PDB file of C-alpha atoms and ligand atoms in Angstrom:
ATOM      1  CA  MET A  10     -60.553 114.733  24.931  1.00 47.00           C
ATOM      2  CA  SER A  11     -61.944 117.452  23.522  1.00 46.00           C
ATOM      3  CA  GLU A  12     -65.713 119.137  24.309  1.00 47.00           C
ATOM      4  CA  LYS A  13     -68.371 118.387  22.338  1.00 59.00           C
ATOM      5  CA  ILE A  14     -67.325 115.181  21.853  1.00 65.00           C
ATOM      6  CA  GLN A  15     -68.694 111.677  23.080  1.00 71.00           C
ATOM      7  CA  ALA A  16     -67.450 109.736  25.496  1.00 72.00           C
ATOM      8  CA  LYS A  17     -68.064 106.327  24.697  1.00 84.00           C
ATOM      9  CA  LEU A  18     -65.356 103.962  27.792  1.00 86.00           C
ATOM     10  CA  PRO A  19     -66.476  99.911  28.342  1.00 90.00           C
ATOM     11  CA  TYR A  20     -66.077 100.453  31.950  1.00 94.00           C
ATOM     12  CA  ASN A  21     -68.017 103.032  34.481  1.00 96.00           C
ATOM     13  CA  LEU A  22     -66.334 106.493  36.213  1.00 97.00           C
ATOM     14  CA  TYR A  23     -66.651 106.425  39.844  1.00 98.00           C
ATOM     15  CA  PHE A  24     -66.453 109.946  41.389  1.00 98.00           C
ATOM     16  CA  ILE A  25     -65.428 109.715  45.124  1.00 98.00           C
ATOM     17  CA  GLY A  26     -64.257 111.888  47.884  1.00 98.00           C
ATOM     18  CA  PHE A  27     -64.798 114.077  50.655  1.00 98.00           C
ATOM     19  CA  MET A  28     -68.052 116.283  51.011  1.00 98.00           C
ATOM     20  CA  GLY A  29     -68.033 119.212  48.801  1.00 97.00           C
ATOM     21  CA  ALA A  30     -65.215 117.760  47.020  1.00 98.00           C
ATOM     22  CA  GLY A  31     -66.822 118.778  43.622  1.00 97.00           C
ATOM     23  CA  LYS A  32     -68.442 115.097  42.634  1.00 98.00           C
ATOM     24  CA  SER A  33     -72.002 116.020  41.562  1.00 97.00           C
ATOM     25  CA  THR A  34     -70.656 119.638  40.204  1.00 97.00           C
ATOM     26  CA  VAL A  35     -67.693 117.502  37.858  1.00 97.00           C
ATOM     27  CA  ALA A  36     -69.998 114.756  37.310  1.00 97.00           C
ATOM     28  CA  GLY A  37     -72.789 117.063  36.235  1.00 96.00           C
ATOM     29  CA  TYR A  38     -70.095 118.548  33.762  1.00 95.00           C
ATOM     30  CA  MET A  39     -69.651 115.704  32.345  1.00 94.00           C
ATOM     31  CA  LYS A  40     -72.771 114.556  31.129  1.00 94.00           C
ATOM     32  CA  ARG A  41     -73.492 118.431  29.494  1.00 93.00           C
ATOM     33  CA  HIS A  42     -70.244 118.770  27.829  1.00 91.00           C
ATOM     34  CA  TYR A  43     -69.235 114.227  26.761  1.00 89.00           C
ATOM     35  CA  SER A  44     -73.200 113.032  26.968  1.00 89.00           C
ATOM     36  CA  MET A  45     -72.303 110.251  29.358  1.00 90.00           C
ATOM     37  CA  PRO A  46     -75.181 109.083  31.430  1.00 95.00           C
ATOM     38  CA  LEU A  47     -74.876 110.365  34.806  1.00 97.00           C
ATOM     39  CA  MET A  48     -76.179 108.222  38.185  1.00 98.00           C
ATOM     40  CA  GLU A  49     -75.888 110.488  41.383  1.00 98.00           C
ATOM     41  CA  MET A  50     -76.513 107.737  43.899  1.00 98.00           C
ATOM     42  CA  ASP A  51     -77.411 110.224  46.309  1.00 98.00           C
ATOM     43  CA  GLU A  52     -80.454 111.537  44.364  1.00 97.00           C
ATOM     44  CA  THR A  53     -81.386 108.021  43.551  1.00 98.00           C
ATOM     45  CA  LEU A  54     -81.261 107.099  46.975  1.00 98.00           C
ATOM     46  CA  VAL A  55     -83.702 110.344  47.934  1.00 98.00           C
ATOM     47  CA  LYS A  56     -85.828 108.999  44.743  1.00 98.00           C
ATOM     48  CA  ARG A  57     -86.658 105.481  46.268  1.00 97.00           C
ATOM     49  CA  GLU A  58     -86.582 106.232  49.540  1.00 97.00           C
ATOM     50  CA  GLY A  59     -89.004 109.159  49.402  1.00 98.00           C
ATOM     51  CA  MET A  60     -86.906 110.267  52.194  1.00 97.00           C
ATOM     52  CA  THR A  61     -84.098 113.474  52.228  1.00 97.00           C
ATOM     53  CA  ILE A  62     -80.620 111.514  53.647  1.00 97.00           C
ATOM     54  CA  PRO A  63     -81.302 113.972  56.952  1.00 97.00           C
ATOM     55  CA  GLU A  64     -84.480 111.579  57.219  1.00 97.00           C
ATOM     56  CA  ILE A  65     -83.430 108.338  56.274  1.00 98.00           C
ATOM     57  CA  PHE A  66     -79.956 108.781  58.856  1.00 97.00           C
ATOM     58  CA  ALA A  67     -82.603 109.904  61.537  1.00 97.00           C
ATOM     59  CA  GLU A  68     -85.636 107.082  60.868  1.00 97.00           C
ATOM     60  CA  LYS A  69     -83.945 103.903  59.120  1.00 97.00           C
ATOM     61  CA  GLY A  70     -80.186 104.791  60.547  1.00 97.00           C
ATOM     62  CA  GLU A  71     -76.924 104.991  58.947  1.00 97.00           C
ATOM     63  CA  ALA A  72     -76.467 101.102  58.543  1.00 97.00           C
ATOM     64  CA  TYR A  73     -79.770 100.994  56.242  1.00 98.00           C
ATOM     65  CA  PHE A  74     -78.476 104.237  54.326  1.00 98.00           C
ATOM     66  CA  ARG A  75     -75.056 101.993  53.703  1.00 98.00           C
ATOM     67  CA  GLN A  76     -76.686  98.874  53.018  1.00 98.00           C
ATOM     68  CA  ALA A  77     -79.054 100.555  49.824  1.00 98.00           C
ATOM     69  CA  GLU A  78     -75.486 101.935  48.718  1.00 98.00           C
ATOM     70  CA  THR A  79     -74.497  98.893  48.426  1.00 98.00           C
ATOM     71  CA  ASP A  80     -76.790  97.766  46.840  1.00 98.00           C
ATOM     72  CA  LEU A  81     -77.754 100.806  44.359  1.00 98.00           C
ATOM     73  CA  LEU A  82     -73.673 100.306  43.245  1.00 98.00           C
ATOM     74  CA  LYS A  83     -74.399  96.882  42.360  1.00 98.00           C
ATOM     75  CA  GLU A  84     -76.777  97.983  40.309  1.00 98.00           C
ATOM     76  CA  ILE A  85     -74.669 100.159  38.711  1.00 98.00           C
ATOM     77  CA  ALA A  86     -71.851  97.846  38.394  1.00 97.00           C
ATOM     78  CA  GLU A  87     -73.850  95.495  35.480  1.00 96.00           C
ATOM     79  CA  GLN A  88     -73.769  98.869  33.304  1.00 95.00           C
ATOM     80  CA  THR A  89     -70.978 100.864  31.324  1.00 94.00           C
ATOM     81  CA  ASN A  90     -69.887 103.995  30.582  1.00 93.00           C
ATOM     82  CA  MET A  91     -71.955 105.864  33.674  1.00 95.00           C
ATOM     83  CA  ILE A  92     -70.299 108.435  35.125  1.00 97.00           C
ATOM     84  CA  VAL A  93     -71.246 107.729  39.222  1.00 98.00           C
ATOM     85  CA  SER A  94     -71.323 110.374  41.401  1.00 98.00           C
ATOM     86  CA  CYS A  95     -70.657 108.701  45.051  1.00 98.00           C
ATOM     87  CA  GLY A  96     -71.542 109.355  48.571  1.00 98.00           C
ATOM     88  CA  GLY A  97     -68.261 110.480  50.374  1.00 98.00           C
ATOM     89  CA  GLY A  98     -68.582 107.548  52.640  1.00 97.00           C
ATOM     90  CA  VAL A  99     -69.308 105.131  49.758  1.00 98.00           C
ATOM     91  CA  VAL A 100     -65.187 103.831  50.121  1.00 97.00           C
ATOM     92  CA  MET A 101     -65.893 103.236  53.031  1.00 97.00           C
ATOM     93  CA  ARG A 102     -67.094  99.759  52.929  1.00 97.00           C
ATOM     94  CA  PRO A 103     -64.528  97.516  51.621  1.00 97.00           C
ATOM     95  CA  GLU A 104     -67.363  95.286  49.680  1.00 98.00           C
ATOM     96  CA  ASN A 105     -67.963  98.798  48.099  1.00 98.00           C
ATOM     97  CA  VAL A 106     -64.578  99.629  46.838  1.00 98.00           C
ATOM     98  CA  GLU A 107     -64.579  95.710  45.148  1.00 98.00           C
ATOM     99  CA  ILE A 108     -67.202  96.096  43.541  1.00 98.00           C
ATOM    100  CA  MET A 109     -66.287  99.873  41.731  1.00 98.00           C
ATOM    101  CA  LYS A 110     -62.654  98.641  41.422  1.00 98.00           C
ATOM    102  CA  LYS A 111     -64.740  95.799  39.383  1.00 97.00           C
ATOM    103  CA  SER A 112     -66.743  97.440  36.911  1.00 98.00           C
ATOM    104  CA  GLY A 113     -64.813 100.842  36.190  1.00 97.00           C
ATOM    105  CA  LYS A 114     -61.693 103.183  37.127  1.00 97.00           C
ATOM    106  CA  ILE A 115     -61.977 105.382  40.707  1.00 98.00           C
ATOM    107  CA  VAL A 116     -61.140 109.423  40.706  1.00 98.00           C
ATOM    108  CA  LEU A 117     -60.862 111.177  44.055  1.00 98.00           C
ATOM    109  CA  LEU A 118     -61.624 114.231  43.603  1.00 98.00           C
ATOM    110  CA  THR A 119     -59.916 116.583  46.510  1.00 98.00           C
ATOM    111  CA  ALA A 120     -59.988 119.935  47.987  1.00 98.00           C
ATOM    112  CA  SER A 121     -59.083 121.783  51.143  1.00 98.00           C
ATOM    113  CA  PRO A 122     -60.815 121.804  54.136  1.00 98.00           C
ATOM    114  CA  GLU A 123     -61.139 125.611  53.731  1.00 98.00           C
ATOM    115  CA  SER A 124     -62.687 125.753  50.274  1.00 98.00           C
ATOM    116  CA  ILE A 125     -64.601 122.226  51.618  1.00 98.00           C
ATOM    117  CA  LEU A 126     -66.178 124.612  54.958  1.00 98.00           C
ATOM    118  CA  LYS A 127     -67.030 127.283  51.974  1.00 97.00           C
ATOM    119  CA  ARG A 128     -68.827 124.688  49.913  1.00 97.00           C
ATOM    120  CA  VAL A 129     -70.942 123.050  52.271  1.00 96.00           C
ATOM    121  CA  LYS A 130     -71.382 126.205  54.671  1.00 95.00           C
ATOM    122  CA  GLY A 131     -75.169 126.901  53.909  1.00 92.00           C
ATOM    123  CA  ASP A 132     -75.978 123.095  53.276  1.00 91.00           C
ATOM    124  CA  ASP A 133     -77.909 121.525  55.869  1.00 92.00           C
ATOM    125  CA  ASN A 134     -78.410 118.476  54.228  1.00 94.00           C
ATOM    126  CA  ARG A 135     -75.435 116.801  55.127  1.00 95.00           C
ATOM    127  CA  PRO A 136     -76.062 114.485  58.725  1.00 95.00           C
ATOM    128  CA  LEU A 137     -72.200 113.609  59.519  1.00 96.00           C
ATOM    129  CA  LEU A 138     -71.311 117.404  58.758  1.00 96.00           C
ATOM    130  CA  LYS A 139     -74.094 118.286  61.713  1.00 93.00           C
ATOM    131  CA  GLY A 140     -71.667 120.455  64.141  1.00 92.00           C
ATOM    132  CA  ARG A 141     -68.193 120.223  62.495  1.00 94.00           C
ATOM    133  CA  LYS A 142     -68.991 122.699  59.789  1.00 96.00           C
ATOM    134  CA  THR A 143     -65.569 124.568  60.649  1.00 97.00           C
ATOM    135  CA  VAL A 144     -62.078 123.484  59.441  1.00 98.00           C
ATOM    136  CA  GLU A 145     -61.182 121.988  62.318  1.00 97.00           C
ATOM    137  CA  GLY A 146     -64.214 119.692  62.158  1.00 97.00           C
ATOM    138  CA  ILE A 147     -63.441 118.932  58.498  1.00 98.00           C
ATOM    139  CA  SER A 148     -60.371 117.981  59.008  1.00 98.00           C
ATOM    140  CA  GLU A 149     -60.720 115.612  61.569  1.00 97.00           C
ATOM    141  CA  LEU A 150     -62.712 113.618  59.422  1.00 97.00           C
ATOM    142  CA  MET A 151     -61.128 113.894  56.034  1.00 98.00           C
ATOM    143  CA  GLU A 152     -58.041 112.851  57.952  1.00 97.00           C
ATOM    144  CA  ALA A 153     -60.114 109.477  59.177  1.00 97.00           C
ATOM    145  CA  ARG A 154     -61.192 108.990  55.646  1.00 97.00           C
ATOM    146  CA  ARG A 155     -58.086 110.459  53.714  1.00 97.00           C
ATOM    147  CA  PRO A 156     -56.362 106.510  54.116  1.00 98.00           C
ATOM    148  CA  HIS A 157     -59.462 104.912  52.243  1.00 98.00           C
ATOM    149  CA  TYR A 158     -59.973 107.231  49.260  1.00 98.00           C
ATOM    150  CA  GLU A 159     -56.250 107.055  48.287  1.00 98.00           C
ATOM    151  CA  ALA A 160     -56.161 103.163  48.414  1.00 98.00           C
ATOM    152  CA  ALA A 161     -59.328 103.521  46.009  1.00 98.00           C
ATOM    153  CA  ALA A 162     -58.461 106.108  44.031  1.00 98.00           C
ATOM    154  CA  ASP A 163     -56.459 105.001  40.379  1.00 97.00           C
ATOM    155  CA  VAL A 164     -56.325 108.735  40.288  1.00 97.00           C
ATOM    156  CA  VAL A 165     -56.477 112.129  41.753  1.00 97.00           C
ATOM    157  CA  VAL A 166     -57.492 115.165  40.394  1.00 98.00           C
ATOM    158  CA  ARG A 167     -57.785 118.543  43.195  1.00 98.00           C
ATOM    159  CA  THR A 168     -60.726 120.287  42.388  1.00 98.00           C
ATOM    160  CA  ASP A 169     -59.994 123.719  43.629  1.00 97.00           C
ATOM    161  CA  THR A 170     -57.341 125.340  41.615  1.00 96.00           C
ATOM    162  CA  GLN A 171     -58.314 125.109  38.474  1.00 95.00           C
ATOM    163  CA  SER A 172     -61.916 125.046  36.318  1.00 96.00           C
ATOM    164  CA  LEU A 173     -64.455 122.746  35.892  1.00 96.00           C
ATOM    165  CA  LYS A 174     -62.563 121.897  31.507  1.00 94.00           C
ATOM    166  CA  GLY A 175     -59.462 122.061  33.409  1.00 96.00           C
ATOM    167  CA  ILE A 176     -60.142 118.848  35.834  1.00 97.00           C
ATOM    168  CA  CYS A 177     -62.163 117.002  33.356  1.00 95.00           C
ATOM    169  CA  GLN A 178     -59.708 117.354  30.794  1.00 94.00           C
ATOM    170  CA  GLU A 179     -57.128 116.692  34.132  1.00 96.00           C
ATOM    171  CA  ILE A 180     -58.826 113.322  34.875  1.00 95.00           C
ATOM    172  CA  PHE A 181     -59.096 112.331  31.155  1.00 91.00           C
ATOM    173  CA  ASP A 182     -55.341 112.994  30.734  1.00 94.00           C
ATOM    174  CA  ARG A 183     -54.224 111.093  34.062  1.00 93.00           C
ATOM    175  CA  LEU A 184     -56.992 108.112  32.789  1.00 91.00           C
ATOM    176  CA  GLN A 185     -55.213 108.121  29.984  1.00 89.00           C
ATOM    177  CA  ALA A 186     -52.066 107.416  31.055  1.00 89.00           C
ATOM    178  CA  GLU A 187     -52.743 105.046  32.692  1.00 84.00           C
TER     179      GLU A 187
HETATM  180  C1  S3P B  14     -71.820 111.243  52.898  1.00 76.07           C
HETATM  181  C2  S3P B  14     -71.852 111.809  51.944  1.00 76.07           C
HETATM  182  C3  S3P B  14     -72.793 112.567  51.987  1.00 76.07           C
HETATM  183  C4  S3P B  14     -73.894 111.442  51.914  1.00 76.07           C
HETATM  184  C5  S3P B  14     -74.532 111.498  53.567  1.00 76.07           C
HETATM  185  C6  S3P B  14     -73.447 110.670  54.052  1.00 76.07           C
HETATM  186  C7  S3P B  14     -70.339 110.970  53.897  1.00 76.07           C
HETATM  187  O1  S3P B  14     -72.346 112.763  49.937  1.00 76.07           O
HETATM  188  O2  S3P B  14     -74.326 110.226  51.230  1.00 76.07           O
HETATM  189  O3  S3P B  14     -75.025 112.078  54.004  1.00 76.07           O
HETATM  190  O4  S3P B  14     -70.043 109.050  54.945  1.00 76.07           O
HETATM  191  O5  S3P B  14     -69.468 111.423  53.417  1.00 76.07           O
HETATM  192  P1  S3P B  14     -72.266 113.529  49.746  1.00 76.07           P
HETATM  193  O6  S3P B  14     -71.092 113.356  49.942  1.00 76.07           O
HETATM  194  O7  S3P B  14     -72.627 114.155  48.233  1.00 76.07           O
HETATM  195  O8  S3P B  14     -72.378 114.637  50.291  1.00 76.07           O
END
């Protein structure tokens, strides 16, 4: 699929992957270049709650945030042709994976712990990375999550070895080959 094309998919495209894997960046590029509507899950939850993610975690707790993610996913699943940039922890609930599988294709974005560290270094908006901003800290959490990410994914694309245009081309090529 080339640029300037308006993609119209009969399902949603869910972007999953570790924090800093490029979900928001790739999803934003797709929105601009393929004229697809974008749902940023974190951003939507922040707007709805009127709090930042660290505030939600601190004041309402992680379990509350995880339930809000599931509720939002259920709403999203009623639509089609949406690009959905998921929070990095969405795949940890089997119920969420089931919702995504039933309503779309799941694209796992990956990058090395070194690339992730570079991307998240200056950002204090991710409570789960507090005290973990080292290659070792990131690798440890990434390895614990890897089986969940890989089991959920329909296609897997690396984001730290090619351009955004190349990444999107690879995603569409792989989806077509599915
Ligand atoms: C989380 C990832 C974050 C955000 C929250 C929890 C996680 O989203 O949802 O801080 O558990 O991996 P990003 O992956 O967009 O950073």
